[in-house]
Amino acid sequence: MLRGRHRAPAPDDLAIDDDALQRMELIAELQWGGVISSVQVSELQAVLRAARTIGAATGILMSRFGLSQERANDLIRQGATARNLTVGEVAREIIETRGRAFTPPSPLDR
């Protein structure tokens, strides 16, 4: 029996879609076969997490401001460049604030 306090997993901790499972299996096969090292596995996993974060932020901007996917991605990249941040950092900010801290583009820029 568990004693004390423990954190229940958040829904995102448990969510593994078919694509994510296939990516994890591919990475495991490449590592097992000696094609990639443990360091490369860590780097690939970081890239996959960043892509998921950027995708979520893109979706938030598309929904909140009625933007196309391309335009939302452009705005994330432009925001990162203007603020000297990574695209992943800007995406995390958008997710954390649900896009409220993001200045919407003018209607002509959509």
Short mmCIF file of C-alpha atoms in Angstrom, two decimals:
data_model
loop_
_atom_site.label_atom_id
_atom_site.label_comp_id
_atom_site.label_asym_id
_atom_site.label_seq_id
_atom_site.Cartn_x
_atom_site.Cartn_y
_atom_site.Cartn_z
CA MET A 1 0.00 0.00 0.00
CA LEU A 2 1.25 3.48 -0.85
CA ARG A 3 1.56 5.86 2.04
CA GLY A 4 1.88 9.60 1.97
CA ARG A 5 1.10 11.93 -0.84
CA HIS A 6 1.75 11.16 -4.44
CA ARG A 7 0.91 12.95 -7.63
CA ALA A 8 -1.70 11.46 -9.86
CA PRO A 9 -0.58 11.45 -13.48
CA ALA A 10 -1.91 14.32 -15.55
CA PRO A 11 -3.90 13.35 -18.66
CA ASP A 12 -0.98 14.41 -20.90
CA ASP A 13 1.34 12.09 -18.96
CA LEU A 14 -0.82 9.14 -19.94
CA ALA A 15 -1.75 10.16 -23.47
CA ILE A 16 0.09 8.10 -26.06
CA ASP A 17 -1.44 8.14 -29.49
CA ASP A 18 -0.63 5.66 -32.24
CA ASP A 19 1.86 8.01 -33.88
CA ALA A 20 3.72 8.56 -30.59
CA LEU A 21 3.84 4.82 -29.98
CA GLN A 22 5.23 4.20 -33.46
CA ARG A 23 7.89 6.89 -32.95
CA MET A 24 8.91 5.38 -29.59
CA GLU A 25 9.14 1.91 -31.13
CA LEU A 26 11.25 3.21 -34.03
CA ILE A 27 13.62 4.99 -31.66
CA ALA A 28 13.95 1.84 -29.53
CA GLU A 29 14.69 -0.27 -32.62
CA LEU A 30 17.31 2.18 -33.86
CA GLN A 31 19.01 2.24 -30.47
CA TRP A 32 18.85 -1.54 -30.05
CA GLY A 33 20.31 -2.01 -33.52
CA GLY A 34 23.22 0.29 -32.71
CA VAL A 35 22.15 2.82 -35.33
CA ILE A 36 21.82 5.64 -32.81
CA SER A 37 23.34 6.28 -29.39
CA SER A 38 21.64 7.06 -26.08
CA VAL A 39 22.55 10.71 -26.55
CA GLN A 40 20.88 10.75 -29.95
CA VAL A 41 17.81 9.07 -28.46
CA SER A 42 17.56 11.86 -25.87
CA GLU A 43 17.92 14.47 -28.60
CA LEU A 44 15.21 12.84 -30.72
CA GLN A 45 12.86 12.66 -27.76
CA ALA A 46 13.42 16.36 -27.03
CA VAL A 47 12.66 17.24 -30.66
CA LEU A 48 9.47 15.19 -30.59
CA ARG A 49 8.32 16.89 -27.36
CA ALA A 50 9.06 20.31 -28.86
CA ALA A 51 7.10 19.46 -32.01
CA ARG A 52 4.11 18.45 -29.91
CA THR A 53 4.34 21.70 -27.93
CA ILE A 54 4.61 23.82 -31.07
CA GLY A 55 1.65 21.98 -32.60
CA ALA A 56 -0.48 22.66 -29.53
CA ALA A 57 0.46 26.35 -29.54
CA THR A 58 -0.33 26.57 -33.24
CA GLY A 59 -3.76 25.08 -32.60
CA ILE A 60 -4.44 27.57 -29.82
CA LEU A 61 -3.61 30.53 -32.07
CA MET A 62 -5.65 29.10 -34.93
CA SER A 63 -8.67 28.66 -32.70
CA ARG A 64 -8.36 31.89 -30.74
CA PHE A 65 -7.65 34.23 -33.66
CA GLY A 66 -9.05 32.38 -36.68
CA LEU A 67 -5.65 31.95 -38.30
CA SER A 68 -4.45 29.40 -40.81
CA GLN A 69 -1.90 26.86 -39.62
CA GLU A 70 0.79 28.47 -41.76
CA ARG A 71 0.06 31.96 -40.38
CA ALA A 72 0.01 30.73 -36.76
CA ASN A 73 3.37 29.00 -37.25
CA ASP A 74 4.80 32.14 -38.87
CA LEU A 75 3.69 34.24 -35.89
CA ILE A 76 5.30 31.86 -33.41
CA ARG A 77 8.59 31.99 -35.36
CA GLN A 78 8.43 35.78 -35.66
CA GLY A 79 7.72 36.12 -31.94
CA ALA A 80 10.70 33.92 -31.12
CA THR A 81 13.00 35.92 -33.37
CA ALA A 82 11.81 39.28 -32.08
CA ARG A 83 12.28 38.23 -28.45
CA ASN A 84 15.46 36.19 -28.96
CA LEU A 85 13.75 33.04 -27.67
CA THR A 86 13.41 29.58 -29.12
CA VAL A 87 10.23 28.64 -30.92
CA GLY A 88 9.64 26.07 -28.17
CA GLU A 89 9.85 28.74 -25.46
CA VAL A 90 7.30 30.94 -27.24
CA ALA A 91 5.06 27.92 -27.81
CA ARG A 92 5.17 27.04 -24.09
CA GLU A 93 4.18 30.62 -23.20
CA ILE A 94 1.23 30.45 -25.59
CA ILE A 95 0.10 27.16 -24.05
CA GLU A 96 0.52 28.38 -20.47
CA THR A 97 -1.56 31.51 -21.14
CA ARG A 98 -3.93 29.83 -23.63
CA GLY A 99 -2.92 32.55 -26.07
CA ARG A 100 -4.14 35.40 -23.85
CA ALA A 101 -0.68 36.97 -23.64
CA PHE A 102 -0.31 36.84 -27.42
CA THR A 103 -1.12 39.98 -29.39
CA PRO A 104 -3.56 39.07 -32.16
CA PRO A 105 -2.67 40.05 -35.70
CA SER A 106 -4.70 42.66 -37.47
CA PRO A 107 -7.56 41.28 -39.60
CA LEU A 108 -5.60 42.05 -42.75
CA ASP A 109 -2.71 39.83 -41.63
CA ARG A 110 -4.81 36.70 -41.17
#
